[in-house]
Coordinates of C-alpha atoms in Angstrom, one line a residue:
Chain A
X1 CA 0.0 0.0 0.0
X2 CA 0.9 3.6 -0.5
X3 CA 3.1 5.0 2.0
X4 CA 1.2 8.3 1.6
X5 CA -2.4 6.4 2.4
X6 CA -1.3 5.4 5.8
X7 CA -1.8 7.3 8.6
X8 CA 1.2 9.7 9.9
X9 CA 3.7 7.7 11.7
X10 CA 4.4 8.4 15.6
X11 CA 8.2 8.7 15.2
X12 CA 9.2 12.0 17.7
X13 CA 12.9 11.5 16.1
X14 CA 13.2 13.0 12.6
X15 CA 10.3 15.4 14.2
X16 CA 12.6 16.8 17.2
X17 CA 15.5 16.6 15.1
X18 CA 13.9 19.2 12.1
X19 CA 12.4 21.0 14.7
X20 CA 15.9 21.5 16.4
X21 CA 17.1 22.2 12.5
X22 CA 14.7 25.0 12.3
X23 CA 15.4 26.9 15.5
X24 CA 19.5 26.8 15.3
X25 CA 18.5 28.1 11.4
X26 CA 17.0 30.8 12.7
X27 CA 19.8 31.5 15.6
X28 CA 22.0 31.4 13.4
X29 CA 20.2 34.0 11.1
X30 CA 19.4 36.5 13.7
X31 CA 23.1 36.2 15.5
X32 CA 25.0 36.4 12.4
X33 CA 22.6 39.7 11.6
X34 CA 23.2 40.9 15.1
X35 CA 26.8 40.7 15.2
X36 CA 26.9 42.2 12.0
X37 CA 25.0 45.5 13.0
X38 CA 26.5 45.5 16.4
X39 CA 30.2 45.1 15.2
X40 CA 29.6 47.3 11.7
X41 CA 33.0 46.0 10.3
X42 CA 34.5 48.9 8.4
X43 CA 37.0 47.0 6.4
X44 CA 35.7 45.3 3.1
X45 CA 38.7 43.9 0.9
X46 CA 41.5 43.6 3.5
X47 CA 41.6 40.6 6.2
X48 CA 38.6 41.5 8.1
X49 CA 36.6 42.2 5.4
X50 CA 37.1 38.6 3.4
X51 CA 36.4 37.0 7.0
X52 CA 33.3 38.9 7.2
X53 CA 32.3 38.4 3.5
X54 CA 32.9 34.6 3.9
X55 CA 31.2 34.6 7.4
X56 CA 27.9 36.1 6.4
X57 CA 27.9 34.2 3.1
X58 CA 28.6 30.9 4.8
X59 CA 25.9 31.9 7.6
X60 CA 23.2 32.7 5.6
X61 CA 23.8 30.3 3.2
X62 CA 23.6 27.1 6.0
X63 CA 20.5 28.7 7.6
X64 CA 18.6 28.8 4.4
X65 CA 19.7 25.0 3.9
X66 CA 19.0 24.0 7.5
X67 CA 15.5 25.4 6.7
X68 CA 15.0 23.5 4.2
X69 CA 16.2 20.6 5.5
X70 CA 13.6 20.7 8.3
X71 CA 10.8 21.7 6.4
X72 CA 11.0 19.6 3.1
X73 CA 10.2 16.5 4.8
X74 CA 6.7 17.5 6.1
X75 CA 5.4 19.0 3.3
X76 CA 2.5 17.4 1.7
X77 CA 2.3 16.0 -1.8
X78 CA -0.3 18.4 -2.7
X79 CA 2.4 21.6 -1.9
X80 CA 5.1 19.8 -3.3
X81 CA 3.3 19.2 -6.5
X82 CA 2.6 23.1 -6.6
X83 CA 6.3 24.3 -5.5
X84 CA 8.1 23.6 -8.9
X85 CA 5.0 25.4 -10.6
X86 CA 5.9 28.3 -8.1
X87 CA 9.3 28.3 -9.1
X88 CA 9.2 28.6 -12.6
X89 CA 6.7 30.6 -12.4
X90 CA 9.1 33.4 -10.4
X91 CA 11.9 32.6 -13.5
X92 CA 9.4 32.9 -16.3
X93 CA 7.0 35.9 -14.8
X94 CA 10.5 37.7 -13.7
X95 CA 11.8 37.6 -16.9
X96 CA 8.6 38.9 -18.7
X97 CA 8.6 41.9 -16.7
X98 CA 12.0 42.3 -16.7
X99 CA 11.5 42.8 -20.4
X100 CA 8.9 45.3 -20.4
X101 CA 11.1 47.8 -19.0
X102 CA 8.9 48.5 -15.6
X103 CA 11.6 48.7 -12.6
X104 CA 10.0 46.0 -10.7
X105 CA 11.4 42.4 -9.9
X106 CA 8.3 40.5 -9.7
X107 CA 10.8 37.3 -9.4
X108 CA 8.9 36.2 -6.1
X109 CA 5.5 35.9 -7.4
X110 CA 5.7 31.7 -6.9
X111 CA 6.9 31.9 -3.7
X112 CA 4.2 34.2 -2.5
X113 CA 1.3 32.1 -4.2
X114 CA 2.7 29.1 -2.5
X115 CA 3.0 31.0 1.1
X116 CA -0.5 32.1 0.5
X117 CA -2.1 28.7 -1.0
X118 CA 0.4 26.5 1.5
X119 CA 1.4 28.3 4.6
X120 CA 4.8 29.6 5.7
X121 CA 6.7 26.5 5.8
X122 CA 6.1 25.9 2.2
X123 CA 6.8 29.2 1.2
X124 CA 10.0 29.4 3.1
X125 CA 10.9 26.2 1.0
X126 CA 10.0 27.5 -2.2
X127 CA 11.9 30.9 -1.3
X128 CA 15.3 28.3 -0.7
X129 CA 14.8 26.2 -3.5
X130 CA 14.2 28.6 -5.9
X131 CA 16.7 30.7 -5.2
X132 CA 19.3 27.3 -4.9
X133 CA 18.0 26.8 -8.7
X134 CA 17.9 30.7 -10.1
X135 CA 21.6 30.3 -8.6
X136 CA 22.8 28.2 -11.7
X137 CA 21.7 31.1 -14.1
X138 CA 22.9 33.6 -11.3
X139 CA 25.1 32.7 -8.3
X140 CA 25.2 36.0 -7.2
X141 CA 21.6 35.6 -5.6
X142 CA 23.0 32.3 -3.7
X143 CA 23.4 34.1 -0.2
X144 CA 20.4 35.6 -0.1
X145 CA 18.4 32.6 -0.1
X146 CA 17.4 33.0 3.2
X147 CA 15.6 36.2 2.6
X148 CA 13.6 34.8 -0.3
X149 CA 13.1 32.1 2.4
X150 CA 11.6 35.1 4.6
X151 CA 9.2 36.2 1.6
X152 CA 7.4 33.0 1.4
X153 CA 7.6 32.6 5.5
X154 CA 5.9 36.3 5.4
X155 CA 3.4 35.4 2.5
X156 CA 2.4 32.3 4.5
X157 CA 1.9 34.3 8.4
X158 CA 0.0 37.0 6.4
X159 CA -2.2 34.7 4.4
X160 CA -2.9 32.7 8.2
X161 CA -3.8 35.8 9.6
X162 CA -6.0 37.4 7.4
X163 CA -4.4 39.1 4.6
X164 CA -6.5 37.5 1.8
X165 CA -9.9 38.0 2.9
X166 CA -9.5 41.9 2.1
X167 CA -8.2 42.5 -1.5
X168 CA -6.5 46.1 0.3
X169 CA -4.9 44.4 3.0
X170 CA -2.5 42.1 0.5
X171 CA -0.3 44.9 0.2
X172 CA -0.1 46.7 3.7
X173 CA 1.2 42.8 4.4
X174 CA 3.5 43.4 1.5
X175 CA 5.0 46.6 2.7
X176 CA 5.3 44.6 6.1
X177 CA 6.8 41.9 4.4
X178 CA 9.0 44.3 2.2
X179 CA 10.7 46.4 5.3
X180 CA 11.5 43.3 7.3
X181 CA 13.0 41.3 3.9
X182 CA 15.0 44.1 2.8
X183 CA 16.3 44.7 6.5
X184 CA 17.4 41.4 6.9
X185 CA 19.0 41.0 3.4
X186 CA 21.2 44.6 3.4
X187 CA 23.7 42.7 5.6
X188 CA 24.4 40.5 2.6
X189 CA 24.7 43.1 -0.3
X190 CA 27.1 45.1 2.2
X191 CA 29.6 42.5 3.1
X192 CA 29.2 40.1 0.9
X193 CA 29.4 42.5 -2.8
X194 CA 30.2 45.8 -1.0
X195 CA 26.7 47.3 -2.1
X196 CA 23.7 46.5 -4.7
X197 CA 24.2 44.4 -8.3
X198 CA 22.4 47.0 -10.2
X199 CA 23.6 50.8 -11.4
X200 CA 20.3 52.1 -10.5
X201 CA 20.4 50.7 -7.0
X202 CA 23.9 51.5 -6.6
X203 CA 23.4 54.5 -7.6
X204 CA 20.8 55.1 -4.3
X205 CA 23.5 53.9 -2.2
X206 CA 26.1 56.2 -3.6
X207 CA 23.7 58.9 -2.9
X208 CA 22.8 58.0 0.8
X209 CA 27.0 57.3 1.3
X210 CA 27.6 60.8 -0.2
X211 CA 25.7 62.1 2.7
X212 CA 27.5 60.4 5.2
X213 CA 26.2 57.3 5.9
X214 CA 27.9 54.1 6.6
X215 CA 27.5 51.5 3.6
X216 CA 25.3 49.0 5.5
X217 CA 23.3 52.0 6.8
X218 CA 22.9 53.2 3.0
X219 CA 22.2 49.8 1.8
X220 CA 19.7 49.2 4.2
X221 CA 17.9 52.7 3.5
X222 CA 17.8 51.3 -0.6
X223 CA 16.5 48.4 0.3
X224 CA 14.0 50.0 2.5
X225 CA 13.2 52.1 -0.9
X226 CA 13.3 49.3 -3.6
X227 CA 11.9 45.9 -1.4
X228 CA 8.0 47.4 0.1
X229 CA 6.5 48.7 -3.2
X230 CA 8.4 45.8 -4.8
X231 CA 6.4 43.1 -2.2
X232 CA 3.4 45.1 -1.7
X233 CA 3.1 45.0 -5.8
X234 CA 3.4 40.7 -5.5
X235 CA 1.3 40.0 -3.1
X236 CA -1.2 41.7 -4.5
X237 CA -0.9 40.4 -7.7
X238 CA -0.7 36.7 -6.0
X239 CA -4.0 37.7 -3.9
X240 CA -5.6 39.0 -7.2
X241 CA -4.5 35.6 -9.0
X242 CA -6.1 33.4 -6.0
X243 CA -8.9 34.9 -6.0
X244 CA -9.1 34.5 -9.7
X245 CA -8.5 31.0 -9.2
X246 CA -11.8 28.6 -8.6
X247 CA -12.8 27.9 -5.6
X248 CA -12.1 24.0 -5.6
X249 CA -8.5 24.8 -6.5
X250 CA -8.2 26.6 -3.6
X251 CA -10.4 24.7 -1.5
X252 CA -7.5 21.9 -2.3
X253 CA -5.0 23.2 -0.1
X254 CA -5.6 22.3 3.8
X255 CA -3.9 25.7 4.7
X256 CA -6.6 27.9 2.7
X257 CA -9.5 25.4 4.5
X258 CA -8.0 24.9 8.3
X259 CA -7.3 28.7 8.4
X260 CA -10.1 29.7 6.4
X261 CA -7.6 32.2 4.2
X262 CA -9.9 33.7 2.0
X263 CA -12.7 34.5 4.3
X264 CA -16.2 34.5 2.8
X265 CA -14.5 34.2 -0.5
X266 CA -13.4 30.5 0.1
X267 CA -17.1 29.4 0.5
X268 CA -18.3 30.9 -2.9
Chain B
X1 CA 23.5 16.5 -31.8
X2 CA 24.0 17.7 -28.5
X3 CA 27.9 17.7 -27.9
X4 CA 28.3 16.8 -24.3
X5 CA 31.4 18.8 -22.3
X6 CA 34.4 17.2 -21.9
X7 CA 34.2 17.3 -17.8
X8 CA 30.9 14.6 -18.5
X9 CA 32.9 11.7 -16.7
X10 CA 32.6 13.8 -13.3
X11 CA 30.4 13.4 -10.9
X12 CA 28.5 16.8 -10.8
X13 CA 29.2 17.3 -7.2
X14 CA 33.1 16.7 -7.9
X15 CA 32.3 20.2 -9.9
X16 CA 30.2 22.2 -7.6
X17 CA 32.8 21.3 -4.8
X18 CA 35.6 22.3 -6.4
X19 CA 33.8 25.3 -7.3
X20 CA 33.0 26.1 -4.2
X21 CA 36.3 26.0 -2.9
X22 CA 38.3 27.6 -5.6
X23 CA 35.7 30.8 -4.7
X24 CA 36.5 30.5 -0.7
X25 CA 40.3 30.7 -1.2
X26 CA 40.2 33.6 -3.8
X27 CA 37.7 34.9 -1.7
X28 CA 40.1 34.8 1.5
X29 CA 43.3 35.6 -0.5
X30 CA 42.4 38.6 -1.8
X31 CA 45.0 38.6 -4.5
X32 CA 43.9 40.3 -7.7
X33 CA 46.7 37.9 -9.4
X34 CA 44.9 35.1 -8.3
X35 CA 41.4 36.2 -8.7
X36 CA 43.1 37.1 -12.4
X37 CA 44.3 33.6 -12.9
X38 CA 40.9 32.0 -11.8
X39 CA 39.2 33.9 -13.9
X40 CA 41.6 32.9 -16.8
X41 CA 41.7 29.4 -15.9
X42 CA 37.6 29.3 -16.2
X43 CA 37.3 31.1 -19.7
X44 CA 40.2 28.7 -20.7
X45 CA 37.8 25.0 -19.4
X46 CA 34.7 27.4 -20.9
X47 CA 36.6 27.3 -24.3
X48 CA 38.1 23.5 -23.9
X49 CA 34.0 22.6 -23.9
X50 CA 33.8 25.5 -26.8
X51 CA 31.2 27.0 -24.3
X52 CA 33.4 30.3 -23.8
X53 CA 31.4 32.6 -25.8
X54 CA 28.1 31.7 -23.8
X55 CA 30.0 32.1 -20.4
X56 CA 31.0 35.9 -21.5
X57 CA 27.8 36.6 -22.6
X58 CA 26.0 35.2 -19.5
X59 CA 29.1 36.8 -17.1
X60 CA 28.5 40.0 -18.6
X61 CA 24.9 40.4 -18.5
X62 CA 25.5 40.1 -14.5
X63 CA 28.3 41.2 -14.1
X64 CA 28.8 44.9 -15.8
X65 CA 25.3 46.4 -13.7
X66 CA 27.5 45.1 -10.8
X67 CA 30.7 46.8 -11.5
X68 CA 28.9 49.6 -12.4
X69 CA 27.4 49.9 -9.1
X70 CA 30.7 48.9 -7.6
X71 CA 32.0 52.0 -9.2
X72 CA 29.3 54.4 -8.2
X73 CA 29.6 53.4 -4.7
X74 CA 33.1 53.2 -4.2
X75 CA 35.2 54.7 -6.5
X76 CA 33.2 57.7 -7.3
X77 CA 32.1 58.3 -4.2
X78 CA 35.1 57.4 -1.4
X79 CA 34.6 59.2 2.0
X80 CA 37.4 57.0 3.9
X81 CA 40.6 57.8 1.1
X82 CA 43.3 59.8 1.8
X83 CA 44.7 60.2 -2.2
X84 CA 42.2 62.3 -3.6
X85 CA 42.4 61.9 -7.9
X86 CA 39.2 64.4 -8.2
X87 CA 36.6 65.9 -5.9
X88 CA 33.0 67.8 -7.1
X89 CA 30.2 68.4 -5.4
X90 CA 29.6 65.1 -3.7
X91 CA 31.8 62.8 -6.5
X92 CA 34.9 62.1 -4.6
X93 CA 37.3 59.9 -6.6
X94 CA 40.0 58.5 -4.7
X95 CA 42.9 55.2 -5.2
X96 CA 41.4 53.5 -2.5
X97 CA 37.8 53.6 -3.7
X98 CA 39.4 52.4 -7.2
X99 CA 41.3 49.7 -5.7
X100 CA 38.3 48.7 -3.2
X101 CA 35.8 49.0 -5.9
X102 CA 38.0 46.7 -8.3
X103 CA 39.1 44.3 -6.1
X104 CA 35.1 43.8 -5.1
X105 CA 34.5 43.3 -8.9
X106 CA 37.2 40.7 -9.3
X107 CA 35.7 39.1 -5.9
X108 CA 32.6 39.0 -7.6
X109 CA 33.7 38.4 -10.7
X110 CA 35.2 35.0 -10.0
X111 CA 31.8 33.9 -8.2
X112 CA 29.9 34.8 -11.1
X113 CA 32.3 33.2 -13.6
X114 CA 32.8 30.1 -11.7
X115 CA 29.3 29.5 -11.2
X116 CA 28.1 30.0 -14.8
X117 CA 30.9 27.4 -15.7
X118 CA 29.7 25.3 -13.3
X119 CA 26.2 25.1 -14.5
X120 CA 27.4 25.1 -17.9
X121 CA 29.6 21.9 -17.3
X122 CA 27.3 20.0 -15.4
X123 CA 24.4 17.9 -17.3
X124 CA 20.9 18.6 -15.5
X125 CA 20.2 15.0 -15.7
X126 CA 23.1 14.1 -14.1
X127 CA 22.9 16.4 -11.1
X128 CA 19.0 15.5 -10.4
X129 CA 20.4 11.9 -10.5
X130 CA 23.3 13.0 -7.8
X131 CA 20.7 14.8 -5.8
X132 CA 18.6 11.3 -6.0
X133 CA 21.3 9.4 -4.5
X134 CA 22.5 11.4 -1.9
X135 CA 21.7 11.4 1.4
X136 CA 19.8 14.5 0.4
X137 CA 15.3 14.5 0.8
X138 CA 13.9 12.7 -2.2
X139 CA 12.0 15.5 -2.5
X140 CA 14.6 17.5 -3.4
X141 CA 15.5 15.6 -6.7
X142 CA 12.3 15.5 -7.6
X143 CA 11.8 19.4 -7.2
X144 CA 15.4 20.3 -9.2
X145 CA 14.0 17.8 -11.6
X146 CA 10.3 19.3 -12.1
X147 CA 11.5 22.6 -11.9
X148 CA 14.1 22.0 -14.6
X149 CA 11.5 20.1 -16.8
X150 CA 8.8 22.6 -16.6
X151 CA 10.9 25.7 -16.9
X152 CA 11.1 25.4 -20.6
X153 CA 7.4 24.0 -21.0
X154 CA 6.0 27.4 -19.0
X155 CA 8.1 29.5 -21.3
X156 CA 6.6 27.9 -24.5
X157 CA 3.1 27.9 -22.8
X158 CA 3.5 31.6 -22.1
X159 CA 4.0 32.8 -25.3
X160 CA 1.8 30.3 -27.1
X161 CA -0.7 32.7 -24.4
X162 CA 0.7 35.8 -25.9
X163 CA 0.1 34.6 -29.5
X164 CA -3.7 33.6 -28.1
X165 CA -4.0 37.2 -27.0
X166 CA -2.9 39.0 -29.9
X167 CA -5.0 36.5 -31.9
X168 CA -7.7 37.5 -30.7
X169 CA -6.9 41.1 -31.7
X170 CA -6.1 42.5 -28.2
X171 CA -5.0 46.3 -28.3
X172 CA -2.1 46.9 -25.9
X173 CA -1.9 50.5 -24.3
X174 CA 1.4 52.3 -23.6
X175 CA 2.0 52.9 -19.9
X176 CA 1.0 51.5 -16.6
X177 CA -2.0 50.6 -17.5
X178 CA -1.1 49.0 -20.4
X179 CA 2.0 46.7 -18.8
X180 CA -0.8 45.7 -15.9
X181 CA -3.5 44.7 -18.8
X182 CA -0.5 42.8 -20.6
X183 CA 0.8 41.0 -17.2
X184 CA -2.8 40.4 -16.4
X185 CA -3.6 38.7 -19.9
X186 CA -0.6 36.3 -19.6
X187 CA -0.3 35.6 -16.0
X188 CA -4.1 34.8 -15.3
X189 CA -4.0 32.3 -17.8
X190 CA -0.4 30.8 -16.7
X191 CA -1.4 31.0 -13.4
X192 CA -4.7 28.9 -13.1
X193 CA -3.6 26.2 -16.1
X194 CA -0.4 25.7 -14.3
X195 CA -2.3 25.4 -10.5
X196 CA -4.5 22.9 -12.2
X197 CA -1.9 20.9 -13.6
X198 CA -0.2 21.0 -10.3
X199 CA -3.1 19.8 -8.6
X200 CA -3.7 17.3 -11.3
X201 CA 0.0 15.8 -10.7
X202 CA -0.4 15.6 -7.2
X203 CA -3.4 13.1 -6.9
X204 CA -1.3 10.7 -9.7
X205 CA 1.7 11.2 -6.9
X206 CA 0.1 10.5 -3.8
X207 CA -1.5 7.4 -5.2
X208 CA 2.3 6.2 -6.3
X209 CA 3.0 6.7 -2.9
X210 CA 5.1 9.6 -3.4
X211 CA 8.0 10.5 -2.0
X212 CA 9.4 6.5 -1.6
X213 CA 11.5 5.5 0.5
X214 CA 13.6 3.1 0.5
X215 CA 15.9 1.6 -1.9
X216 CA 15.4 2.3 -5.6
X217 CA 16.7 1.3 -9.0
X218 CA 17.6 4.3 -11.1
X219 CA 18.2 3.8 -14.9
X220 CA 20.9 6.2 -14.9
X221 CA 24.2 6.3 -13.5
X222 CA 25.9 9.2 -12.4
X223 CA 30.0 9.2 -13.6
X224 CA 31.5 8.4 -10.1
X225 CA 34.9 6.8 -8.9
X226 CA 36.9 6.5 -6.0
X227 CA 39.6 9.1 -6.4
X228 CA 36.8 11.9 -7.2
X229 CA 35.3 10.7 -3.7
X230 CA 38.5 11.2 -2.4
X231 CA 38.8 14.9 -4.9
X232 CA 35.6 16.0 -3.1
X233 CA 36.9 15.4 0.4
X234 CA 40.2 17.0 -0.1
X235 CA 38.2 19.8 -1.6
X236 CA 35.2 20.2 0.9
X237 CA 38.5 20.3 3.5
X238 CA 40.4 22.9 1.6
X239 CA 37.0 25.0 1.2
X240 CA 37.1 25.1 5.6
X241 CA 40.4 25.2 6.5
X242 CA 42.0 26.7 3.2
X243 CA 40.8 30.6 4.2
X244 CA 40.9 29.8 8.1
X245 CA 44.5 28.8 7.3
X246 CA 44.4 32.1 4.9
X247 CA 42.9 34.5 7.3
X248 CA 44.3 33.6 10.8
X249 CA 46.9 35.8 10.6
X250 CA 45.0 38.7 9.9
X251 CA 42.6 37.9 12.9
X252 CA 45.9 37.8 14.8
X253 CA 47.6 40.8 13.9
X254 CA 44.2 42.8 14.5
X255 CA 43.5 41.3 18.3

């Protein structure tokens, strides 16, 4: 018989053991961060600096792996069946707005819809894996797969809490979302590549650093610029495209029914 | 026919390791010589698989926005330099914020090269295989592998959507309004077919009791032997200890 017909096995091993995976991820997220701001290493290219560039890329690297690690496993076949859709998705929608010439990234629309259709757990993993596969077309976005890990973990609270059933309230949890994923991502862009991996962002920080900033304090104000409209734009395009979405497709997820996601609109 | 590279008889994660560590030592050394040579070594194994051209093309695309932002931020404006080449307004062009802002772009220059000649090198196939047999999820092979298979499919499916639209004699407007009537035609459509297919798939897994476990057979086999087993170790090793070996003395001389 199907291992997937049977009734969830009792083993508290592999259970404790992710669940310990997922807390040290997240220590080791929030200490490397906090070290970071609380030490504000000056250096970038001499000793100091490579240790910190390797430190933080290391760090964030093995939390967004450690994630995943502890999440993958529980994941049901219904999410895992949607998560490669979500990730192509992000490529393909990326690079059609990418070619419109509108400034906007769009390239976490996936992991967003999966947060919202399949809670935060599943979004997290589709934020790691796809950035672990958009990494072999563009290693430089390898390090910061733990803040496309904190998209879909954002997508999925908001969606639990109520951000779907109000089409307005998609993007006030996109702005939220925005602030906290650009916050926690500057750290990367500073020490890791010295600043952004665009001229036009680039040329934000060189404007805040001209007025006397420090580089991770002007990285962290373009982020702050770029990353809310940016997230408040997809997750109300995702909300838009759920609720465009019939209602048994929906209604297939058990995070959209258990938390009742999208309100009255589910029951339609 | 598809010519396959010449590095085909490794085992993809003999690649991605070596990789990996050939960036953490340049990374640590900090030589531009070195970060020179590495970059010189990859275009010359890009042109051995005759797969140099592409690995410019791609490099570029990344990497000029990059050192161009490298550039504005620190060798056009430099606030810590003490050799001051020019100074306007708020443009202050010093050495140091030349040297800083190329030694970055070689930095990131030789983890953008080496992982574009990474992917390049290693055959899809072969690493979902790799994934398969590792000690890895097998939910993780088959992810690399549906996402890999479906990227192309979307793409196609896309614009077969776009061609639907303009079929049916759809005026696009200039502006806002018309990029969010254009993202709306294409995604809505992309969107739900794709959720449906998804959904569809996942009933035909479940009831193949999806993910196994287990033991399985696999009809491919992944180019593996003893000394790259042995490559990989000494490589994973050099990728720890090389820059801690590299960087000690630094940490040292600044206690």
């Amino acid at each position: 018989m199907s291992q997937s017909l049977l009734l969830p096995e009792n083993h508290t091993g592999p259970l404790l053991r992710r669940r310990f995976l997922a807390v040290a991820a997240v220590l080791l997220l929030a200490g490397t961060y906090t070290v970071l701001v609380l030490t504000h290493p000056a250096g970038l290219t001499d000793g100091l600096g490579q240790t910190v560039a390797l430190a933080t890329f290391a760090a964030y690297l093995a939390a967004a792996l450690m994630l995943l690690a502890a999440v993958l496993p529980d994941l049901p076949v219904a999410t895992l069946s949607l998560i490669p859709v979500a990730l192509a998705l992000n490529i393909v929608l990326g690079q059609f707005v990418g070619s419109v010439f509108i400034p906007l990234y769009l390239d976490s629309l996936g992991t967003v819809l999966v947060g919202f259709l399949a809670g935060r757990r599943a979004g997290a993993a589709t934020g790691v894996l796809g950035t672990l596969i958009w990494s072999l077309f563009n290693p430089t976005v390898l390090p910061f797969a733990a803040g496309a890990a904190l998209v879909g973990f954002l997508a999925g609270t908001a969606a639990r809490f109520g951000a779907l059933r109000r089409p307005y309230l998609a993007p006030i949890a996109g702005l939220g979302a925005g602030v906290l994923v650009g916050v926690a991502s500057a750290p990367v862009a500073t020490f890791v590549f010295g600043g952004t991996s665009g001229v036009g962002t680039g040329a934000v920080v060189a404007a805040f650093r001209s007025m006397g900033d420090s580089l991770l304090s002007a990285v962290t104000k373009q982020a702050l610029i770029s990353d809310p409209g940016d997230k408040a734009i997809v997750f109300l395009l995702a909300a838009l495209l759920i609720y465009a979405l019939p209602a048994r497709l929906n209604g297939g997820f058990a995070f959209v029914r258990r938390h009742r996601v999208l309100g009255s609109r589910g029951s339609r | 026919m598809h010519q396959l590279p010449r590095t085909g008889r490794l085992h993809p994660f003999t690649v991605l390791v070596l990789a990996a560590a050939v960036v953490a030592i340049t990374t640590a050394a900090g030589r531009w010589w070195l970060h020179t040579a590495v970059l010189a070594g990859c275009l010359l194994l890009a042109a051995r698989a005759k797969r140099a051209g592409k690995l410019v093309r791609l490099g570029a695309v990344i990497l000029v926005p990059a050192w161009g932002s490298h550039l504005l931020i620190h060798g056009l404006i430099d606030t810590g330099g003490g050799h001051v080449l020019a100074a306007a307004g708020p443009l202050r062009i010093t050495t140091e914020g030349l040297v800083t802002a190329g030694q970055l772009g070689l930095r990131t220059g030789v983890l953008v090269v080496a992982g574009l000649l990474c992917s390049m090198l290693i055959d899809r196939h072969d690493l979902v295989a790799a994934v398969d047999l590792s000690s890895a999820p097998p939910q993780a092979g088959y992810l690399l592998a549906a996402t890999l298979s479906l990227l192309p499919r979307l793409a196609q499916r896309q614009r077969a959507i776009g061609q639907a639209q303009a079929l049916r004699g759809i005026p696009l407007a200039a502006g806002p309004r018309g990029w969010w009537r254009s993202v709306r035609l294409r995604s809505v459509p992309l969107v739900l077919s794709s959720v449906q297919d998804a959904a569809d798939r996942s009933a035909y897994l479940a009831a193949r009791g999806f993910p196994a476990k287990g033991a399985h057979t696999r009809l491919r086999e992944v180019p593996d032997s003893p000394a790259q087993c042995w490559v990989r170790r000494v490589a994973l090793g050099a990728m720890v200890l090389g820059p801690v070996a590299l960087l000690a003395p630094t940490w040292v001389g600044q206690g």
